[in-house]
Short mmCIF file of N, CA and C in Angstrom, two decimals:
data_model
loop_
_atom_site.label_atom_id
_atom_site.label_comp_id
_atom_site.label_asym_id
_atom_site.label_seq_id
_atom_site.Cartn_x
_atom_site.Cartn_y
_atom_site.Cartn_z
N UNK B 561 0.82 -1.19 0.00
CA UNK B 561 0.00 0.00 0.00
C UNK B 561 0.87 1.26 0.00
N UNK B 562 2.01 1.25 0.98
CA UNK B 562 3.10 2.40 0.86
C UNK B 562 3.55 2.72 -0.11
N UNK B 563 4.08 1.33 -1.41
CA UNK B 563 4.31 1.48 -2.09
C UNK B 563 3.19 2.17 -3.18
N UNK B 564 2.49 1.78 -3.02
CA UNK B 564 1.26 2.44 -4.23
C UNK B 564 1.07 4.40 -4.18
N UNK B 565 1.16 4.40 -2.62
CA UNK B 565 0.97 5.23 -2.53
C UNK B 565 2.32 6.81 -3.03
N UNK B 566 2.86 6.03 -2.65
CA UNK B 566 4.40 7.00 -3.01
C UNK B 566 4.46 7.06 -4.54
N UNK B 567 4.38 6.06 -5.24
CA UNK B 567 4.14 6.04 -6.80
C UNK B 567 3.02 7.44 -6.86
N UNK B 568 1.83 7.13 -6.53
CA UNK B 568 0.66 7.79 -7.04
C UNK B 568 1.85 9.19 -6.76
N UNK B 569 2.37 9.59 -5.67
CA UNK B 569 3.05 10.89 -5.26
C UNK B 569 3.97 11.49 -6.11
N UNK B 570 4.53 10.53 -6.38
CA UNK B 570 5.62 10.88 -7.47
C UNK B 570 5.56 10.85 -8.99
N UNK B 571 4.15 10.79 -9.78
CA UNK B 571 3.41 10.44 -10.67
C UNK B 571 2.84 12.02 -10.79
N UNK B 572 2.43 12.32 -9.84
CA UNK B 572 2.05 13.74 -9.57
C UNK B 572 2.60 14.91 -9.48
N UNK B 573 3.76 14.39 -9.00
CA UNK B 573 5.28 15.78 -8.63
C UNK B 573 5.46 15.73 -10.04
N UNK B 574 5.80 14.43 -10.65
CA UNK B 574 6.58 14.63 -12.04
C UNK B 574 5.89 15.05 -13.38
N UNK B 575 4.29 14.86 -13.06
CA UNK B 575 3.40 16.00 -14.19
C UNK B 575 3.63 16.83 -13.61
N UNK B 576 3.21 17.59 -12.53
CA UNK B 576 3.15 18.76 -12.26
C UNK B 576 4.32 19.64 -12.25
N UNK B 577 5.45 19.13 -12.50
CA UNK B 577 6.67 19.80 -12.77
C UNK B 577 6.99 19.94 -13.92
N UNK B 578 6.41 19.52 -14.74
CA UNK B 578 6.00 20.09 -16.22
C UNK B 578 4.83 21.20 -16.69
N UNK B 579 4.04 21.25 -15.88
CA UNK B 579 3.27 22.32 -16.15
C UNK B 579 3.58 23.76 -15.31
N UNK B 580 2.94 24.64 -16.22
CA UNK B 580 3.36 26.21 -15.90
C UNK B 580 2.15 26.46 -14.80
N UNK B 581 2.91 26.91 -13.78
CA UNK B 581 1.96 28.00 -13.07
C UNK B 581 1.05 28.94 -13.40
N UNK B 582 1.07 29.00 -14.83
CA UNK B 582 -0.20 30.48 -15.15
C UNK B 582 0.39 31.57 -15.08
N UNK B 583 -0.05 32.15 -14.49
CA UNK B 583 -0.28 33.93 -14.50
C UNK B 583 -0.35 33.98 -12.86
N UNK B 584 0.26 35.54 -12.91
CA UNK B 584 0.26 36.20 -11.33
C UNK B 584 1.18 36.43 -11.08
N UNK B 585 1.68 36.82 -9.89
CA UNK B 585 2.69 37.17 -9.20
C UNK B 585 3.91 36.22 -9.16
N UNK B 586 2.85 35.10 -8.26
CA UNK B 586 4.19 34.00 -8.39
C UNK B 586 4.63 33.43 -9.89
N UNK B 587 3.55 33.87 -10.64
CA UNK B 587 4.47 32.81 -12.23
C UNK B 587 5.46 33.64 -12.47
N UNK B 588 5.29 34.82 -12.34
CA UNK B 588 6.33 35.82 -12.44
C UNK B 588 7.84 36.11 -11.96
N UNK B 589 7.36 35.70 -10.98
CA UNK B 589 8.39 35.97 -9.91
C UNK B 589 8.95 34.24 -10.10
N UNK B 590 8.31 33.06 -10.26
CA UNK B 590 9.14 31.93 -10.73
C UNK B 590 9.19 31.71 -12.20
N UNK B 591 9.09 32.74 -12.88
CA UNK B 591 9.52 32.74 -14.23
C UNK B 591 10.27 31.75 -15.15
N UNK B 592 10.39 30.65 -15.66
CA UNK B 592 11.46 30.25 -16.24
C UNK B 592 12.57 29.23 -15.62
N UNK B 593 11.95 28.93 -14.49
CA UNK B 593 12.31 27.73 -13.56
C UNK B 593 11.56 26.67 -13.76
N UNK B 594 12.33 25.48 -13.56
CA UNK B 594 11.46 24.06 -13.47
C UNK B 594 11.54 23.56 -12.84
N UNK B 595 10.59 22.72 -12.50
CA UNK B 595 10.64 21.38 -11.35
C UNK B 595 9.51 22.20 -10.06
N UNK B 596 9.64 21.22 -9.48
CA UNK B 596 8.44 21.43 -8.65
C UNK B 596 8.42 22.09 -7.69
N UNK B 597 9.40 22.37 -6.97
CA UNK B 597 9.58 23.97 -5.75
C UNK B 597 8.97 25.09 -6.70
N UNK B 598 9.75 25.58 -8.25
CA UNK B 598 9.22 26.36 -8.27
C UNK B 598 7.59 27.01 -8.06
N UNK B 599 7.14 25.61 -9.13
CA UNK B 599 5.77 25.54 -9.35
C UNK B 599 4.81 25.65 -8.11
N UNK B 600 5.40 24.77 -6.93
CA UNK B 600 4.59 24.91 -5.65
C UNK B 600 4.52 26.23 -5.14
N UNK B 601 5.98 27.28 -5.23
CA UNK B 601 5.96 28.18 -4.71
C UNK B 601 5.12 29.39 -5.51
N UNK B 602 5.41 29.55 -6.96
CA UNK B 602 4.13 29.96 -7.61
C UNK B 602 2.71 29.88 -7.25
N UNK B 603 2.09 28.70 -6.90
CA UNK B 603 0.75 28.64 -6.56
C UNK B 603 0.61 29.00 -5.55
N UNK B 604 1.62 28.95 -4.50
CA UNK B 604 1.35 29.38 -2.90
C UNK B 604 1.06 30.74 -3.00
N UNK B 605 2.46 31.40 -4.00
CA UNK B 605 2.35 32.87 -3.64
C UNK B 605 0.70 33.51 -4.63
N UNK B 606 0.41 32.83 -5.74
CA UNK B 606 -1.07 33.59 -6.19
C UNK B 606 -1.59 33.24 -5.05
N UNK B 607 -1.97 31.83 -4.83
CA UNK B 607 -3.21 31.37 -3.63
C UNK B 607 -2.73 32.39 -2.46
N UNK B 608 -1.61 32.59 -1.89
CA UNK B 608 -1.54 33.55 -0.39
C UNK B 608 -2.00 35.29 -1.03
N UNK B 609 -1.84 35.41 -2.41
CA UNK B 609 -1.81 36.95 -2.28
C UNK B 609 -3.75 37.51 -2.95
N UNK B 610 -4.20 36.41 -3.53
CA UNK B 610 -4.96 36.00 -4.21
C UNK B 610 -4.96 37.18 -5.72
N UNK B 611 -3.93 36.89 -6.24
CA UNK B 611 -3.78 38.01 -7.01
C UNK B 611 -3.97 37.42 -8.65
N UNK B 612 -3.73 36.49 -9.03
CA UNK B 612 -4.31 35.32 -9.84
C UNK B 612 -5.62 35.72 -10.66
N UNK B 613 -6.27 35.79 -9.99
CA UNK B 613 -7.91 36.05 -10.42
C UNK B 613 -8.23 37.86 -10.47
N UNK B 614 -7.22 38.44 -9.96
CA UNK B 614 -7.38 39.99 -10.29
C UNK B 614 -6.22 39.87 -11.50
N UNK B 615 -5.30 39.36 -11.77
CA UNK B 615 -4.65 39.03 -13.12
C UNK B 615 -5.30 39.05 -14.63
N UNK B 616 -6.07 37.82 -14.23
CA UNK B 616 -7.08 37.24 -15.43
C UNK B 616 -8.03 38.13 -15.23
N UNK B 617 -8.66 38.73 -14.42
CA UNK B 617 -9.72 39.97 -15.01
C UNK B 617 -9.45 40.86 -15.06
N UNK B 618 -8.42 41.53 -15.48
CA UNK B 618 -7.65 42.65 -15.94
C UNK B 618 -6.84 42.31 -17.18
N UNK B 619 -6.47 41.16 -16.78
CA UNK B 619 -5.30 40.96 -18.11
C UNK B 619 -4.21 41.80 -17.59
N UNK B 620 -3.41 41.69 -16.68
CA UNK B 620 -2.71 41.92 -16.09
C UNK B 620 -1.33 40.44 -15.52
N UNK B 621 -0.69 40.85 -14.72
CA UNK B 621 0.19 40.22 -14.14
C UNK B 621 0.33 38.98 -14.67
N UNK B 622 0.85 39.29 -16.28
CA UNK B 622 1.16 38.38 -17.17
C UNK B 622 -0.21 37.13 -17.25
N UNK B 623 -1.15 37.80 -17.33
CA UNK B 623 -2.44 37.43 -17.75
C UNK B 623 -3.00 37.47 -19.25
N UNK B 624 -3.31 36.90 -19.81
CA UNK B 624 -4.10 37.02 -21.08
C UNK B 624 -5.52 37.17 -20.97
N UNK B 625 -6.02 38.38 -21.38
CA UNK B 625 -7.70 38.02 -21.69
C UNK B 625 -7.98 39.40 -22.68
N UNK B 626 -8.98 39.42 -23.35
CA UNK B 626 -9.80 40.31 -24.38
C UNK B 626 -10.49 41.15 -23.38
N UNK B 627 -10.39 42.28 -24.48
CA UNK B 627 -11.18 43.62 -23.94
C UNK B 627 -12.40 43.78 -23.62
N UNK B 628 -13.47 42.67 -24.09
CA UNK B 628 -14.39 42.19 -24.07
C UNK B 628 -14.69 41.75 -22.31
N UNK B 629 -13.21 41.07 -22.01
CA UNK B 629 -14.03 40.17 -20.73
C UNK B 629 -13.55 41.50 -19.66
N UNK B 630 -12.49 42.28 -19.80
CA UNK B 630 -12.16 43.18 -18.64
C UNK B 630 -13.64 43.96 -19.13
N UNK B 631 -14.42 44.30 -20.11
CA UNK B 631 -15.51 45.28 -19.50
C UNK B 631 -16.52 44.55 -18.99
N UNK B 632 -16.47 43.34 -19.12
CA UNK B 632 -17.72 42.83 -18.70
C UNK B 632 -17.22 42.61 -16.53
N UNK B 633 -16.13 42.28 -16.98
CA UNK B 633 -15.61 42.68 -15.05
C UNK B 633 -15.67 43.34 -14.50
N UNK B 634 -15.34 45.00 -15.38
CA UNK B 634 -15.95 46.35 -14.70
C UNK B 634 -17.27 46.07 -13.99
N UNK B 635 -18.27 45.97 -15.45
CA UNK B 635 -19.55 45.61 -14.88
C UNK B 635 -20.37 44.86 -13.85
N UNK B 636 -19.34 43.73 -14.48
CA UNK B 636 -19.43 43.07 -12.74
C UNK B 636 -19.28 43.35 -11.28
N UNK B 637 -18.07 43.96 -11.63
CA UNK B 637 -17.72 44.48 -10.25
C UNK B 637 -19.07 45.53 -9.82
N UNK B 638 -19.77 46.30 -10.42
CA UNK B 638 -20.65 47.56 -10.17
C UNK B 638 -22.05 46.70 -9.78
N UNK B 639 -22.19 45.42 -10.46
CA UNK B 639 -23.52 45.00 -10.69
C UNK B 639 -23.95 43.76 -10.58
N UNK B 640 -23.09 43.29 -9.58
CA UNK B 640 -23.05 41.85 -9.21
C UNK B 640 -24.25 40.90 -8.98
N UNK B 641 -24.90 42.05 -8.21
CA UNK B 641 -26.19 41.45 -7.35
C UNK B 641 -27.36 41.54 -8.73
N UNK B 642 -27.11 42.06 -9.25
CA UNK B 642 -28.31 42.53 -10.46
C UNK B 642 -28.06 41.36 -11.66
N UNK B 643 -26.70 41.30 -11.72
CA UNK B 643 -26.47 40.10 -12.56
C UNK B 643 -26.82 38.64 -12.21
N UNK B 644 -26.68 38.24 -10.65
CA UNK B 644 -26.93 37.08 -10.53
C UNK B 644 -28.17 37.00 -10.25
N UNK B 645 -29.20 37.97 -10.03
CA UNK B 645 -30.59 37.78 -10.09
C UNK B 645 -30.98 37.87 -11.53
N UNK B 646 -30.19 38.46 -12.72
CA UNK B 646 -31.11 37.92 -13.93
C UNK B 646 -30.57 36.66 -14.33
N UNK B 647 -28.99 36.39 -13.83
CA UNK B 647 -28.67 34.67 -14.43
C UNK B 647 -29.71 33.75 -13.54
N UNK B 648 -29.80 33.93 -12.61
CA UNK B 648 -30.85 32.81 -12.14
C UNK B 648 -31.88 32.52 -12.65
N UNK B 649 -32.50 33.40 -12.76
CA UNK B 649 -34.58 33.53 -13.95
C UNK B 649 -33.51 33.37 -15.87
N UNK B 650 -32.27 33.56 -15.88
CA UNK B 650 -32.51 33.28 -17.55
C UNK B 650 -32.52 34.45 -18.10
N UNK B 651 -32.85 35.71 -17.73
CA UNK B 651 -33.56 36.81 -18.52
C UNK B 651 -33.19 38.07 -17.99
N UNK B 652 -33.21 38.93 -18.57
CA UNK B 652 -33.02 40.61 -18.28
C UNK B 652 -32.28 41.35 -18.91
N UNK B 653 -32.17 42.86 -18.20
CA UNK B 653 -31.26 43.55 -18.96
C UNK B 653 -29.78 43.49 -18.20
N UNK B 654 -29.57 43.31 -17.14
CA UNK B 654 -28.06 43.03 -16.68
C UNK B 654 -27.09 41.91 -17.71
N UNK B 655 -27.93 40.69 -17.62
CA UNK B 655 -27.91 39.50 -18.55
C UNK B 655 -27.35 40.06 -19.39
N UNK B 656 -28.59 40.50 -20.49
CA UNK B 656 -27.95 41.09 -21.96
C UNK B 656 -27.03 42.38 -21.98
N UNK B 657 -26.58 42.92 -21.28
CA UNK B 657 -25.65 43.95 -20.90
C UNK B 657 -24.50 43.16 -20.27
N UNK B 658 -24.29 42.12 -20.51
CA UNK B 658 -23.55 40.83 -20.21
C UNK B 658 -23.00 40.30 -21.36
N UNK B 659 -23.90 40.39 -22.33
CA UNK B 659 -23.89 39.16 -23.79
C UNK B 659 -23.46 40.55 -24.66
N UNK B 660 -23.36 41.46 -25.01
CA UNK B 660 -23.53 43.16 -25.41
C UNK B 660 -22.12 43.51 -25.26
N UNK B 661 -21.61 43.40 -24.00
CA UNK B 661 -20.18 43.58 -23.46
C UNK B 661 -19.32 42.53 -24.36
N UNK B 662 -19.63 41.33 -24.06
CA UNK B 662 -18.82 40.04 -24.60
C UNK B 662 -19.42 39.86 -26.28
N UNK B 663 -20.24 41.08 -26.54
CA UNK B 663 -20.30 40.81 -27.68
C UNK B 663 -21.18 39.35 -29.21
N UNK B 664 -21.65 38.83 -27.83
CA UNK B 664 -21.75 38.08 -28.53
C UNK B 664 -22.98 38.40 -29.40
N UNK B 665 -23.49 37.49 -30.37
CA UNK B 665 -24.27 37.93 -31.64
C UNK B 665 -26.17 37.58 -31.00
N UNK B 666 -26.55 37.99 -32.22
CA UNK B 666 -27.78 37.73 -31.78
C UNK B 666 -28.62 36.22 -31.54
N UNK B 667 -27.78 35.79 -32.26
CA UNK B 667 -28.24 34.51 -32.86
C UNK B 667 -27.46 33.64 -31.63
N UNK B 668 -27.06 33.71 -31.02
CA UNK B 668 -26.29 32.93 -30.06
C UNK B 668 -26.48 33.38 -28.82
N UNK B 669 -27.80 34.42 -28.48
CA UNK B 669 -27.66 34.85 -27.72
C UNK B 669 -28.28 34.12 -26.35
N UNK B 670 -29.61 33.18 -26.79
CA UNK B 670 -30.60 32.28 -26.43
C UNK B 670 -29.00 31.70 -25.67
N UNK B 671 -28.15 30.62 -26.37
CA UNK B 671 -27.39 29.93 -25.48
C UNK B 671 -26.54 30.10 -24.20
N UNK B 672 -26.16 31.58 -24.81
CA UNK B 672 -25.90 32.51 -23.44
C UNK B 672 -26.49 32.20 -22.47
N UNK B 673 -27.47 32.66 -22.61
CA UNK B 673 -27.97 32.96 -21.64
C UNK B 673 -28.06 31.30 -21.03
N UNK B 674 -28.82 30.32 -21.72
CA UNK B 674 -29.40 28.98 -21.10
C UNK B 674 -28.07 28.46 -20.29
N UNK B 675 -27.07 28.81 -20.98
CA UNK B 675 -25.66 28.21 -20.25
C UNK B 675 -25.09 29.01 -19.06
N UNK B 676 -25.65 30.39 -18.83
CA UNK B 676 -25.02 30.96 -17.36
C UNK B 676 -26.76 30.06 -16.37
N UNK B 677 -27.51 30.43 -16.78
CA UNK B 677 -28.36 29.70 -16.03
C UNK B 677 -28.55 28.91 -15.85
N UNK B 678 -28.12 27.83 -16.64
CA UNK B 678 -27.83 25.96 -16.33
C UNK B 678 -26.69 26.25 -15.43
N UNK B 679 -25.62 27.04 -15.06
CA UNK B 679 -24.54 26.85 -14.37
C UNK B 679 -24.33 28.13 -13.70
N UNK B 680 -25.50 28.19 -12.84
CA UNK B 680 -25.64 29.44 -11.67
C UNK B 680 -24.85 28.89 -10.72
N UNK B 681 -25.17 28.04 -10.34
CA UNK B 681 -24.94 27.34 -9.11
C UNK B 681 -23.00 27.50 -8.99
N UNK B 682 -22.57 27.11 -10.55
CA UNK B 682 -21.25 26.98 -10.58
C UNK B 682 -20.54 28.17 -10.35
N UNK B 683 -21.46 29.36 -11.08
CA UNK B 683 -20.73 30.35 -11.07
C UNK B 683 -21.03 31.62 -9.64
N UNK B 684 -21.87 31.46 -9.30
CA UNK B 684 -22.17 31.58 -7.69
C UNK B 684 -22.53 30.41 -6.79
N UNK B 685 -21.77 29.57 -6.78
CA UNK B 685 -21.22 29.37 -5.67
C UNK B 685 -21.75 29.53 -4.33
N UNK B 686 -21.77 30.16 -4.07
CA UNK B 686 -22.02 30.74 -2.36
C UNK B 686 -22.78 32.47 -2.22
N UNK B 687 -22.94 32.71 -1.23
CA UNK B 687 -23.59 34.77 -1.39
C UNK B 687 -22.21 35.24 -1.22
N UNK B 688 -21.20 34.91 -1.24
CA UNK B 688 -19.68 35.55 -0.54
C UNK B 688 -18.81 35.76 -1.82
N UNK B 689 -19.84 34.73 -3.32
CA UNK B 689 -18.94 35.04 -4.38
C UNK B 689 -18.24 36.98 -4.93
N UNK B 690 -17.38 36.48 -5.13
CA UNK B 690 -16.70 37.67 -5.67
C UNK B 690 -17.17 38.08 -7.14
N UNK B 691 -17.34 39.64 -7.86
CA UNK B 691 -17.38 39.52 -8.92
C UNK B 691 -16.22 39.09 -9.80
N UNK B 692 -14.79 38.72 -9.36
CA UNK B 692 -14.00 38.54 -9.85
C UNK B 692 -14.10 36.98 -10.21
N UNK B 693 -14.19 36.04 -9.12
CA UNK B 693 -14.73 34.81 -9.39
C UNK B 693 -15.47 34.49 -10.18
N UNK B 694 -17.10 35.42 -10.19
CA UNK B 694 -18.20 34.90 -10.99
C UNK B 694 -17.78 35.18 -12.64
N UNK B 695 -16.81 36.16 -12.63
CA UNK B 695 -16.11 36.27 -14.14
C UNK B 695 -15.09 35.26 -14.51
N UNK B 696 -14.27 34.80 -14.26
CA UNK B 696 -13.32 33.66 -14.22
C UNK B 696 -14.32 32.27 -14.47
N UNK B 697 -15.56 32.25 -13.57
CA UNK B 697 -16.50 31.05 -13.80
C UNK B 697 -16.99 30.90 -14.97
N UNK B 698 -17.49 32.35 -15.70
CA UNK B 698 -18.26 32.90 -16.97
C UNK B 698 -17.42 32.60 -17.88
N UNK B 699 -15.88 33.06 -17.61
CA UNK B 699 -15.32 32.71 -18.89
C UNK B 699 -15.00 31.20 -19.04
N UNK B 700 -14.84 30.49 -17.92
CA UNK B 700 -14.19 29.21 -18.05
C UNK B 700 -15.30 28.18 -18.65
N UNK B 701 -16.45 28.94 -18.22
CA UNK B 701 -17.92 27.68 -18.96
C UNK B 701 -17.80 28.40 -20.45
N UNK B 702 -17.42 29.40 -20.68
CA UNK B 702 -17.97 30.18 -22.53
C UNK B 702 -16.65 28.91 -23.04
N UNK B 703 -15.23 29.15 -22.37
CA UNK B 703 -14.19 28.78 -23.01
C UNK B 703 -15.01 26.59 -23.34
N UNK B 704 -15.69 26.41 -22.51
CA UNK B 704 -15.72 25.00 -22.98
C UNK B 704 -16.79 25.20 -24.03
N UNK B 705 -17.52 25.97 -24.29
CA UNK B 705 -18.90 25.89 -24.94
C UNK B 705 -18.58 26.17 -26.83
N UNK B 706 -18.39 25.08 -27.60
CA UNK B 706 -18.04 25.27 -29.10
C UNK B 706 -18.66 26.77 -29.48
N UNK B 707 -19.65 26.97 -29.52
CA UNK B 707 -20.18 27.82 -30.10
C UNK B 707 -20.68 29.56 -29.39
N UNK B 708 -19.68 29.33 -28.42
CA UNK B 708 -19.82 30.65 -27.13
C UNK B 708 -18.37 30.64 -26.79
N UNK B 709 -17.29 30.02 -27.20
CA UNK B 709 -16.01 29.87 -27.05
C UNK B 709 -14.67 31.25 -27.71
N UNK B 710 -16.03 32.19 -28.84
CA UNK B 710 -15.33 32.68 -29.49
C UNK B 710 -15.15 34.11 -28.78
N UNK B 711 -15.89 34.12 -27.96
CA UNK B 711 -16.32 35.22 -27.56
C UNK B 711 -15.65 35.86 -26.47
N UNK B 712 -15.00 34.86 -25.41
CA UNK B 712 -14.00 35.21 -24.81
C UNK B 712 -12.41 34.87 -25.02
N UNK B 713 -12.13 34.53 -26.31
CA UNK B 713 -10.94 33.91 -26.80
C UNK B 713 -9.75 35.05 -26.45
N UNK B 714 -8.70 35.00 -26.06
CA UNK B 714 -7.43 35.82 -25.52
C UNK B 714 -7.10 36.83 -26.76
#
């Protein structure tokens, strides 16, 4: 069993020491290092500073994102409560001042919408959600969705 278990451990160190930390402070600051201290210390320092998710909604601190999703974050940030009461019912003008921002078309607009409201729950979470979160959630369900994918593309 020890043995299984130390495998599974070291199976894990040795992907994960191939993949990049992302964006933030710490990818930054471990820039161009490999192996797995760096990488751990990267995630510690976004996760301790939580600066990661103010990265990606700015497009900042060696973040990638479209101009599209930082205004729809503004908005967010101003209109949080208004937004997650029209994603819940499906409908409104926060919503489409949502789809308007990100641009998306008319004809695609129905899925928008059915897809933040099939995945309320995901993207609020809790009453403590952040608008920074509920944007990171928004983009990460558009980024899986073929045909809503284009809309927040980097």
């Amino acid at each position: 069993m020890k043995k299984l278990i130390a495998g599974a451990i070291l199976l894990g160190a040795s992907s994960m020491a191939f993949a990049q930390p992302g964006c933030g402070v710490g990818a930054m600051i471990w820039k161009g290092q490999s192996g797995i201290a760096p990488h751990v210390l990267a995630a510690t320092t976004n996760g301790t500073f939580g600066n990661q998710t103010f990265g990606m909604t700015t497009g900042t601190l060696g973040c990638q994102t479209n101009q599209s999703v930082q205004s729809m974050a503004m908005y967010m940030d101003s209109n949080i409560d208004k937004v997650a009461r029209d994603m819940s019912r499906g409908s409104g003008e926060n919503l489409d001042t949502l789809a308007v921002l990100l641009g998306v078309e008319e004809a695609d607009r129905d899925a928008f919408r059915k897809v933040l409201q099939d995945n309320f729950a995901t993207i609020f979470p809790d009453a403590d959600t952040t608008s920074g979160e509920a944007v990171d959630a928004i983009v990460a369900l558009l980024e899986q969705d073929q045909a809503l994918s284009k809309y927040v593309a980097a």
